CSV table of C-alpha atoms in Angstrom, one decimal:
chain,number,residue,atom,x,y,z
A,11,MET,CA,-31.3,11.2,1.8
A,12,GLU,CA,-32.5,7.7,0.9
A,13,ASN,CA,-32.2,6.6,-2.6
A,14,THR,CA,-35.7,6.4,-4.0
A,15,ARG,CA,-34.6,5.1,-7.4
A,16,PHE,CA,-32.9,1.8,-6.5
A,17,PRO,CA,-33.7,-0.3,-3.3
A,18,SER,CA,-30.8,-0.3,-0.7
A,19,GLU,CA,-31.6,-3.9,0.3
A,20,LYS,CA,-29.4,-6.3,-1.3
A,21,PRO,CA,-31.1,-8.7,-3.6
A,22,LEU,CA,-30.4,-11.9,-1.8
A,23,SER,CA,-31.3,-10.6,1.5
A,24,GLY,CA,-33.3,-13.1,3.5
A,25,VAL,CA,-31.8,-16.1,1.7
A,26,ARG,CA,-29.9,-18.6,3.9
A,27,VAL,CA,-27.1,-20.6,2.4
A,28,LEU,CA,-25.4,-23.5,4.2
A,29,ASP,CA,-21.9,-23.6,2.7
A,30,LEU,CA,-20.0,-26.9,3.0
A,31,THR,CA,-17.5,-25.9,0.2
A,32,HIS,CA,-13.8,-25.8,0.4
A,33,ALA,CA,-10.8,-24.8,-1.5
A,34,TYR,CA,-11.8,-22.3,-4.4
A,35,SER,CA,-14.6,-23.1,-6.6
A,36,GLY,CA,-17.4,-23.5,-3.9
A,37,PRO,CA,-16.1,-20.6,-1.7
A,38,PHE,CA,-16.1,-18.5,-4.8
A,39,CYS,CA,-19.7,-19.2,-5.4
A,40,THR,CA,-20.9,-18.7,-2.0
A,41,MET,CA,-19.0,-15.4,-1.9
A,42,HIS,CA,-21.0,-14.1,-4.7
A,43,LEU,CA,-24.1,-14.9,-2.8
A,44,ALA,CA,-22.8,-13.4,0.5
A,45,ASP,CA,-21.9,-10.1,-1.3
A,46,GLN,CA,-25.2,-9.8,-2.5
A,47,GLY,CA,-26.8,-10.0,0.8
A,48,ALA,CA,-27.4,-13.9,1.3
A,49,GLU,CA,-26.7,-15.1,4.9
A,50,VAL,CA,-23.9,-17.6,4.2
A,51,ILE,CA,-23.0,-20.1,7.0
A,52,LYS,CA,-19.7,-21.7,6.3
A,53,LEU,CA,-19.5,-25.2,7.8
A,54,GLU,CA,-16.1,-26.5,8.7
A,55,VAL,CA,-14.6,-29.4,10.5
A,56,PRO,CA,-13.9,-28.5,14.2
A,57,GLY,CA,-10.3,-27.5,14.9
A,58,LYS,CA,-9.3,-28.0,11.3
A,59,GLY,CA,-11.2,-25.9,8.7
A,60,ASP,CA,-11.0,-25.3,5.1
A,61,GLN,CA,-7.9,-26.7,3.3
A,62,SER,CA,-7.4,-23.2,1.9
A,63,ARG,CA,-6.7,-21.7,5.3
A,64,ASN,CA,-3.2,-23.3,4.6
A,65,TRP,CA,-2.9,-21.7,1.2
A,66,ALA,CA,-0.5,-18.7,0.5
A,67,PRO,CA,-0.1,-15.7,0.8
A,68,PHE,CA,0.1,-15.5,4.6
A,69,LYS,CA,0.3,-12.6,7.0
A,70,ASN,CA,0.6,-13.0,10.6
A,71,GLY,CA,0.3,-16.8,10.2
A,72,SER,CA,-3.3,-16.4,8.5
A,73,SER,CA,-4.2,-17.0,4.8
A,74,GLY,CA,-5.0,-14.0,2.7
A,75,TYR,CA,-6.3,-16.6,0.1
A,76,PHE,CA,-8.9,-17.7,2.5
A,77,ALA,CA,-9.7,-14.2,3.7
A,78,TYR,CA,-10.6,-13.1,0.1
A,79,PHE,CA,-13.0,-15.8,-1.0
A,80,ASN,CA,-14.7,-16.2,2.6
A,81,ARG,CA,-15.5,-12.6,3.4
A,82,ASN,CA,-19.2,-11.7,4.5
A,83,LYS,CA,-19.8,-15.4,5.8
A,84,TYR,CA,-20.4,-16.7,9.2
A,85,GLY,CA,-18.4,-19.6,10.7
A,86,LEU,CA,-20.0,-22.8,12.0
A,87,SER,CA,-17.9,-25.8,13.1
A,88,LEU,CA,-19.9,-29.1,13.1
A,89,ASN,CA,-18.5,-32.8,12.9
A,90,LEU,CA,-20.8,-34.5,10.3
A,91,LYS,CA,-19.3,-37.8,11.0
A,92,SER,CA,-20.9,-37.8,14.4
A,93,GLU,CA,-24.6,-38.9,14.8
A,94,ARG,CA,-25.3,-35.8,16.7
A,95,GLY,CA,-23.6,-33.6,14.1
A,96,LYS,CA,-25.8,-35.2,11.6
A,97,GLU,CA,-28.9,-34.5,13.5
A,98,ILE,CA,-28.1,-30.8,14.0
A,99,PHE,CA,-27.3,-30.5,10.3
A,100,LYS,CA,-30.7,-31.8,9.5
A,101,GLU,CA,-32.3,-29.5,11.8
A,102,LEU,CA,-30.3,-26.5,10.0
A,103,ILE,CA,-31.4,-27.9,6.6
A,104,ALA,CA,-35.1,-27.4,7.5
A,105,LYS,CA,-34.3,-23.7,7.9
A,106,THR,CA,-32.0,-23.4,4.8
A,107,ASP,CA,-32.7,-22.1,1.3
A,108,VAL,CA,-29.6,-23.3,-0.4
A,109,LEU,CA,-26.9,-26.0,0.3
A,110,CYS,CA,-23.6,-25.7,-1.5
A,111,GLU,CA,-21.0,-28.4,-1.6
A,112,ASN,CA,-18.0,-29.4,-3.7
A,113,PHE,CA,-16.9,-32.6,-2.0
A,114,ARG,CA,-15.7,-35.7,-4.1
A,115,VAL,CA,-18.8,-37.1,-5.6
A,116,GLY,CA,-20.3,-39.6,-3.2
A,117,THR,CA,-19.1,-38.0,0.1
A,118,MET,CA,-22.6,-36.6,1.2
A,119,GLU,CA,-24.2,-40.0,0.3
A,120,LYS,CA,-21.8,-41.8,2.4
A,121,LEU,CA,-22.5,-39.5,5.4
A,122,GLY,CA,-26.3,-40.2,4.8
A,123,LEU,CA,-26.9,-36.6,3.9
A,124,GLY,CA,-27.3,-36.8,0.1
A,125,TYR,CA,-30.0,-35.0,-1.8
A,126,GLU,CA,-32.7,-37.5,-1.6
A,127,VAL,CA,-32.4,-37.5,2.1
A,128,LEU,CA,-32.3,-33.8,2.5
A,129,ARG,CA,-35.2,-33.1,0.0
A,130,GLU,CA,-37.5,-35.1,2.3
A,131,ILE,CA,-36.6,-32.7,5.1
A,132,ASN,CA,-37.0,-29.6,3.0
A,133,PRO,CA,-38.7,-29.9,-0.4
A,134,GLY,CA,-37.8,-26.2,-1.2
A,135,LEU,CA,-34.1,-26.9,-0.8
A,136,ILE,CA,-31.8,-26.0,-3.6
A,137,TYR,CA,-29.0,-28.4,-3.4
A,138,ALA,CA,-25.9,-27.1,-5.4
A,139,SER,CA,-22.8,-29.1,-6.3
A,140,ILE,CA,-19.5,-28.4,-7.9
A,141,SER,CA,-17.4,-31.5,-9.1
A,142,GLY,CA,-14.7,-32.1,-11.5
A,143,PHE,CA,-16.6,-34.2,-14.0
A,144,GLY,CA,-20.2,-34.2,-13.0
A,145,LEU,CA,-22.2,-36.3,-10.5
A,146,GLU,CA,-22.4,-39.3,-12.6
A,147,GLY,CA,-20.3,-41.6,-15.0
A,148,PRO,CA,-17.1,-43.5,-14.7
A,149,MET,CA,-15.1,-40.4,-13.8
A,150,ALA,CA,-17.4,-39.0,-11.3
A,151,GLN,CA,-15.4,-39.8,-8.3
A,152,ARG,CA,-11.9,-38.7,-9.5
A,153,PRO,CA,-10.6,-35.6,-7.6
A,154,CYS,CA,-10.0,-32.5,-9.8
A,155,TYR,CA,-8.1,-29.2,-9.6
A,156,ASP,CA,-8.1,-26.4,-12.0
A,157,ILE,CA,-5.1,-27.6,-14.0
A,158,ILE,CA,-6.8,-30.9,-14.5
A,159,ALA,CA,-9.9,-29.2,-15.8
A,160,GLN,CA,-8.0,-26.9,-18.0
A,161,ALA,CA,-6.1,-29.9,-19.6
A,162,MET,CA,-9.0,-32.0,-20.0
A,163,GLY,CA,-11.4,-29.4,-21.2
A,164,GLY,CA,-9.1,-28.4,-24.1
A,165,MET,CA,-8.0,-24.9,-22.8
A,166,MET,CA,-4.4,-25.7,-22.4
A,167,SER,CA,-4.1,-27.1,-25.9
A,168,MET,CA,-4.9,-23.6,-27.4
A,169,THR,CA,-3.0,-21.6,-24.9
A,170,GLY,CA,0.8,-20.8,-25.2
A,171,PHE,CA,3.4,-19.7,-27.7
A,172,GLY,CA,5.2,-21.5,-30.5
A,173,GLY,CA,3.4,-24.7,-29.8
A,174,GLN,CA,4.2,-24.8,-26.1
A,175,VAL,CA,1.1,-25.2,-24.3
A,176,THR,CA,0.4,-23.7,-20.9
A,177,LYS,CA,-2.5,-23.3,-18.4
A,178,VAL,CA,-4.2,-19.9,-18.2
A,179,GLY,CA,-2.7,-18.4,-15.0
A,180,PRO,CA,-5.6,-17.9,-12.5
A,181,ALA,CA,-7.6,-20.9,-11.7
A,182,ILE,CA,-10.4,-20.2,-14.0
A,183,ALA,CA,-12.1,-23.7,-13.8
A,184,ASP,CA,-12.7,-22.8,-10.3
A,185,ASN,CA,-13.9,-19.3,-10.5
A,186,TYR,CA,-16.0,-19.8,-13.5
A,187,SER,CA,-17.6,-22.9,-12.2
A,188,GLY,CA,-18.4,-21.0,-9.0
A,189,THR,CA,-19.9,-18.1,-10.9
A,190,TYR,CA,-21.9,-20.6,-13.0
A,191,LEU,CA,-23.2,-22.2,-9.8
A,192,ALA,CA,-24.1,-18.9,-8.2
A,193,LEU,CA,-26.0,-18.0,-11.4
A,194,GLY,CA,-27.8,-21.4,-11.4
A,195,ILE,CA,-28.7,-20.8,-7.8
A,196,THR,CA,-30.4,-17.5,-8.5
A,197,MET,CA,-32.2,-19.1,-11.3
A,198,ALA,CA,-33.3,-21.8,-9.2
A,199,LEU,CA,-34.4,-19.3,-6.3
A,200,TYR,CA,-36.5,-17.4,-8.9
A,201,GLN,CA,-38.3,-20.5,-10.1
A,202,ARG,CA,-38.9,-21.6,-6.5
A,203,SER,CA,-40.5,-18.3,-5.6
A,204,LYS,CA,-43.1,-19.2,-8.2
A,205,THR,CA,-43.4,-23.2,-7.7
A,206,GLY,CA,-42.2,-23.5,-4.0
A,207,LYS,CA,-40.0,-26.4,-5.3
A,208,GLY,CA,-36.3,-26.8,-4.8
A,209,ARG,CA,-33.7,-28.1,-7.4
A,210,ARG,CA,-30.7,-30.2,-7.8
A,211,LEU,CA,-27.8,-28.3,-9.5
A,212,ASP,CA,-24.7,-29.9,-10.9
A,213,VAL,CA,-21.8,-27.8,-12.3
A,214,SER,CA,-18.7,-29.8,-13.6
A,215,MET,CA,-15.3,-27.9,-13.8
A,216,VAL,CA,-14.4,-29.8,-17.1
A,217,ASP,CA,-17.9,-28.7,-18.5
A,218,THR,CA,-17.1,-25.1,-17.4
A,219,ILE,CA,-13.7,-25.0,-19.3
A,220,PHE,CA,-15.3,-26.7,-22.6
A,221,SER,CA,-18.1,-24.1,-22.5
A,222,ILE,CA,-15.7,-21.0,-22.6
A,223,LEU,CA,-13.6,-22.2,-25.5
A,224,GLU,CA,-15.1,-19.5,-27.6
A,225,ALA,CA,-14.6,-20.5,-31.3
A,226,GLY,CA,-12.4,-23.4,-30.4
A,227,VAL,CA,-15.1,-26.0,-30.4
A,228,VAL,CA,-17.3,-24.7,-33.2
A,229,ASP,CA,-14.2,-24.3,-35.4
A,230,TYR,CA,-13.6,-28.0,-35.1
A,231,THR,CA,-17.2,-29.1,-35.3
A,232,ILE,CA,-17.9,-27.0,-38.4
A,233,ASN,CA,-14.6,-27.1,-40.2
A,234,GLY,CA,-12.7,-29.9,-38.5
A,235,HIS,CA,-10.0,-27.4,-37.6
A,236,VAL,CA,-8.1,-28.3,-34.3
A,237,ALA,CA,-7.0,-25.1,-32.4
A,238,LYS,CA,-3.4,-24.7,-31.4
A,239,PRO,CA,-1.5,-22.2,-29.3
A,240,GLU,CA,-1.8,-18.7,-30.7
A,241,GLY,CA,0.0,-16.6,-28.1
A,242,ASN,CA,-1.8,-13.3,-27.4
A,243,ARG,CA,-3.3,-13.2,-30.9
A,244,ASP,CA,-7.0,-14.0,-31.5
A,245,PRO,CA,-7.3,-16.3,-34.3
A,246,GLY,CA,-10.5,-14.9,-35.6
A,247,ILE,CA,-9.6,-11.2,-35.4
A,248,SER,CA,-6.7,-9.3,-36.8
A,249,PRO,CA,-4.9,-7.2,-35.7
A,250,PHE,CA,-5.9,-8.3,-32.2
A,251,ASP,CA,-2.4,-8.9,-30.3
A,252,SER,CA,0.3,-7.6,-28.2
A,253,PHE,CA,3.2,-5.5,-29.5
A,254,GLU,CA,6.4,-4.0,-28.1
A,255,ALA,CA,6.9,-0.3,-27.8
A,256,LYS,CA,10.2,1.3,-27.1
A,257,ASP,CA,9.5,1.2,-23.5
A,258,GLY,CA,7.2,-1.7,-22.7
A,259,SER,CA,4.4,-3.8,-24.1
A,260,PHE,CA,0.9,-3.0,-25.1
A,261,VAL,CA,-2.2,-4.5,-26.7
A,262,ILE,CA,-4.7,-3.4,-29.4
A,263,ALA,CA,-7.8,-4.9,-30.7
A,264,CYS,CA,-9.2,-4.0,-34.1
A,265,GLY,CA,-12.4,-5.8,-34.1
A,266,THR,CA,-14.0,-3.8,-36.9
A,267,ASP,CA,-12.9,-2.7,-40.5
A,268,GLN,CA,-13.0,0.9,-39.3
A,269,PHE,CA,-10.8,0.3,-36.4
A,270,PHE,CA,-8.3,-1.1,-38.9
A,271,ARG,CA,-8.7,1.9,-41.3
A,272,ASN,CA,-8.1,4.1,-38.4
A,273,LEU,CA,-4.9,2.3,-37.4
A,274,CYS,CA,-3.5,2.4,-41.1
A,275,ALA,CA,-4.1,6.3,-41.0
A,276,LEU,CA,-2.0,6.3,-37.7
A,277,MET,CA,0.6,4.3,-39.3
A,278,GLY,CA,0.8,6.7,-42.3
A,279,GLN,CA,-0.2,3.9,-44.6
A,280,VAL,CA,-3.8,4.5,-45.5
A,281,GLU,CA,-3.5,2.3,-48.6
A,282,LEU,CA,-3.0,-0.7,-46.3
A,283,ALA,CA,-6.8,-0.6,-45.7
A,284,GLU,CA,-7.5,-1.5,-49.5
A,285,ASP,CA,-4.6,-3.9,-49.8
A,286,PRO,CA,-6.1,-7.2,-51.1
A,287,ARG,CA,-4.2,-9.0,-48.3
A,288,PHE,CA,-5.9,-6.9,-45.5
A,289,VAL,CA,-9.2,-5.6,-47.2
A,290,THR,CA,-11.4,-7.8,-45.0
A,291,ASN,CA,-10.9,-9.2,-41.5
A,292,ALA,CA,-10.8,-12.8,-42.9
A,293,LYS,CA,-7.8,-11.7,-45.2
A,294,ARG,CA,-6.1,-10.0,-42.4
A,295,CYS,CA,-6.3,-13.1,-40.3
A,296,GLU,CA,-5.1,-15.2,-43.3
A,297,ASN,CA,-2.0,-12.9,-43.8
A,298,TYR,CA,-1.4,-11.9,-40.2
A,299,PHE,CA,1.9,-13.4,-39.2
A,300,THR,CA,3.6,-13.2,-42.7
A,301,ASP,CA,2.6,-9.7,-43.6
A,302,LEU,CA,0.5,-7.5,-41.2
A,303,LYS,CA,2.1,-8.1,-37.8
A,304,PRO,CA,5.5,-7.2,-39.0
A,305,LEU,CA,4.1,-3.8,-40.3
A,306,VAL,CA,2.5,-3.0,-37.0
A,307,ALA,CA,5.4,-4.2,-35.1
A,308,GLN,CA,7.9,-2.0,-37.1
A,309,TRP,CA,5.6,1.1,-36.6
A,310,ALA,CA,5.4,0.6,-32.9
A,311,LYS,CA,8.8,-0.3,-31.8
A,312,ASP,CA,10.4,3.1,-32.0
A,313,ARG,CA,7.6,4.9,-30.1
A,314,THR,CA,6.9,5.1,-26.4
A,315,LEU,CA,3.9,3.7,-24.7
A,316,ALA,CA,2.8,7.3,-23.8
A,317,GLU,CA,3.0,8.2,-27.7
A,318,LEU,CA,1.2,5.1,-28.7
A,319,GLU,CA,-1.6,5.5,-26.0
A,320,THR,CA,-2.2,9.0,-27.0
A,321,VAL,CA,-2.6,8.4,-30.8
A,322,ILE,CA,-4.3,5.1,-30.6
A,323,VAL,CA,-6.9,5.9,-27.9
A,324,GLY,CA,-7.2,9.3,-29.7
A,325,ALA,CA,-8.4,7.3,-32.9
A,326,GLY,CA,-11.0,5.3,-30.9
A,327,ILE,CA,-9.1,1.9,-31.1
A,328,PRO,CA,-9.2,-0.3,-28.1
A,329,PHE,CA,-5.8,-0.2,-26.5
A,330,SER,CA,-4.0,-1.0,-23.1
A,331,ARG,CA,-0.6,-1.1,-21.7
A,332,ILE,CA,0.1,-4.5,-20.2
A,333,TYR,CA,-0.2,-3.9,-16.5
A,334,ASN,CA,1.5,-6.1,-13.7
A,335,ILE,CA,-0.5,-6.6,-10.6
A,336,GLU,CA,0.8,-3.5,-8.7
A,337,GLN,CA,0.0,-1.4,-11.7
A,338,ALA,CA,-3.5,-2.9,-12.1
A,339,CYS,CA,-4.2,-2.4,-8.2
A,340,GLN,CA,-3.1,1.3,-8.5
A,341,SER,CA,-5.0,1.9,-11.8
A,342,GLN,CA,-7.4,4.6,-12.1
A,343,VAL,CA,-10.3,2.3,-13.3
A,344,ILE,CA,-9.8,-0.2,-10.6
A,345,ARG,CA,-9.8,2.6,-7.9
A,346,GLU,CA,-12.9,4.4,-9.5
A,347,ARG,CA,-14.8,1.2,-9.9
A,348,ASN,CA,-14.2,0.4,-6.1
A,349,MET,CA,-12.6,-2.9,-7.0
A,350,LEU,CA,-10.4,-3.1,-3.8
A,351,TRP,CA,-12.4,-3.4,-0.7
A,352,THR,CA,-10.7,-2.8,2.7
A,353,VAL,CA,-11.7,-5.2,5.4
A,354,HIS,CA,-10.3,-5.8,8.9
A,355,ASP,CA,-9.5,-9.5,8.9
A,356,THR,CA,-9.8,-11.1,12.3
A,357,GLY,CA,-7.4,-13.8,11.6
A,358,ILE,CA,-4.7,-11.6,10.2
A,359,GLY,CA,-5.4,-8.9,12.7
A,360,GLN,CA,-5.2,-5.8,10.5
A,361,ASP,CA,-6.9,-4.2,7.7
A,362,ILE,CA,-6.4,-5.8,4.2
A,363,GLN,CA,-7.4,-5.1,0.8
A,364,VAL,CA,-9.2,-7.8,-1.4
A,365,PRO,CA,-10.9,-7.6,-4.8
A,366,GLY,CA,-14.4,-6.4,-4.5
A,367,THR,CA,-17.4,-7.5,-6.5
A,368,PRO,CA,-17.9,-6.6,-10.1
A,369,ILE,CA,-21.5,-6.9,-9.7
A,370,LYS,CA,-22.5,-3.4,-8.9
A,371,MET,CA,-26.2,-3.1,-7.6
A,372,HIS,CA,-27.0,0.5,-7.7
A,373,GLY,CA,-28.3,1.8,-4.5
A,374,CYS,CA,-26.8,-1.2,-2.5
A,375,ALA,CA,-23.6,-0.8,-0.3
A,376,ASP,CA,-20.6,-1.7,-2.4
A,377,ALA,CA,-18.4,-2.8,0.5
A,378,PRO,CA,-17.9,-5.9,2.8
A,379,GLU,CA,-19.9,-6.3,5.9
A,380,ARG,CA,-17.6,-8.7,7.8
A,381,PRO,CA,-14.4,-10.5,7.3
A,382,ALA,CA,-13.9,-14.2,6.8
A,383,PRO,CA,-14.8,-16.1,9.8
A,384,LEU,CA,-12.4,-17.9,12.2
A,385,VAL,CA,-13.1,-21.6,12.5
A,386,GLY,CA,-16.5,-22.1,14.1
A,387,GLU,CA,-16.6,-18.3,15.0
A,388,HIS,CA,-20.2,-18.0,15.1
A,389,THR,CA,-21.2,-21.6,16.1
A,390,GLU,CA,-22.8,-20.7,19.3
A,391,ALA,CA,-24.8,-17.9,17.7
A,392,VAL,CA,-26.0,-20.0,14.9
A,393,LEU,CA,-27.2,-22.9,17.2
A,394,LYS,CA,-28.7,-20.6,19.6
A,395,ASP,CA,-30.5,-18.3,17.2
A,396,LEU,CA,-31.5,-20.8,14.5
A,397,LEU,CA,-32.1,-23.8,16.5
A,398,GLY,CA,-33.0,-22.3,19.9
A,399,MET,CA,-30.3,-24.4,21.9
A,400,GLU,CA,-29.4,-23.5,25.4
A,401,ALA,CA,-25.8,-22.7,26.7
A,402,GLY,CA,-25.5,-25.9,28.5
A,403,GLU,CA,-26.4,-27.9,25.5
A,404,ILE,CA,-23.9,-26.0,23.3
A,405,SER,CA,-21.1,-26.6,26.0
A,406,ALA,CA,-21.9,-30.5,26.0
A,407,LEU,CA,-21.6,-30.6,22.2
A,408,GLN,CA,-18.2,-28.7,22.3
A,409,ARG,CA,-17.1,-31.3,25.1
A,410,ASP,CA,-18.1,-34.2,23.0
A,411,GLY,CA,-16.4,-32.8,19.8
A,412,VAL,CA,-19.4,-32.3,17.9
A,413,ILE,CA,-18.7,-28.7,17.4
């Protein structure tokens, strides 16, 4: 029976995206769009493809990394350095809603395919870019990867233990920037629906990192305090940290006075809640390392994770064991939330599992529609269906190295 409460059509159905992105940040953006119904056409260099096709992990000679971020897309190969390739590209732009790119700044302009050129062809075009440092300024043309953005944006300086700085594990400058750009695209699509006008969108990886430093920036601008590595502790909330049980590690997050009072009761030390050192969150933070953390650590160290989980969760306090990747993949919440999608990847030649979308649109299918494309897998179909090309012309383009 059809769900009458929620529409089954995905929200971006009917939106066409020409995806020139490579590596991680851009493909992560267009993955979001494709997952929500956009027709994403991934453009790659003929015979070469996205650099991430060469990134581990590999299975049967094909990249699982590429397979994850490029599911639900169509593959088009086109040589943009050839004059005929540029002509075809412009014809496609006329039929496109969104262009995404994350080349080094100036690349599209050198090709003669910058925003000012393309907006003349399609005034409603949303031209969306990710760069390391923004589209203008003395650093604009520098190359950038996640570790560069984490270092320059301030993230590494406040991450680590004992004064030893480290980057956050996953490439958060890439995936956050991609998600920000996807958000900006949907905003621009909404505005275009009212005005008919396109937009130029500009997301910088360094801006992204700087924007997610939480209290780090405002603690400096307000109080002049420069954040330092705090380990797993939140410097503004206590106790909010990792601890060792008899048989493993866990975290708790006492974000309110009530949570702390509940923890004191579990520890059999209800008087701690009224102790002048701990009576407020500010006091708990001030006296955390010297006084509070040792008390919690002493209480936890001789108990098992199962014992601690039972009593802490039972008291309503936020708690989790620290899972490795295998445990996270097998966890109940990941399974119940359908956060592992199964897709038959053409390159790998078998079913694989990749993380699903955390954006659950009720009423819409929560599953992949197609695997990541081979290089140029759908070129013929795109040129035939969108541009009306005949088989002979397509064959000539292949012979000339245009596609």
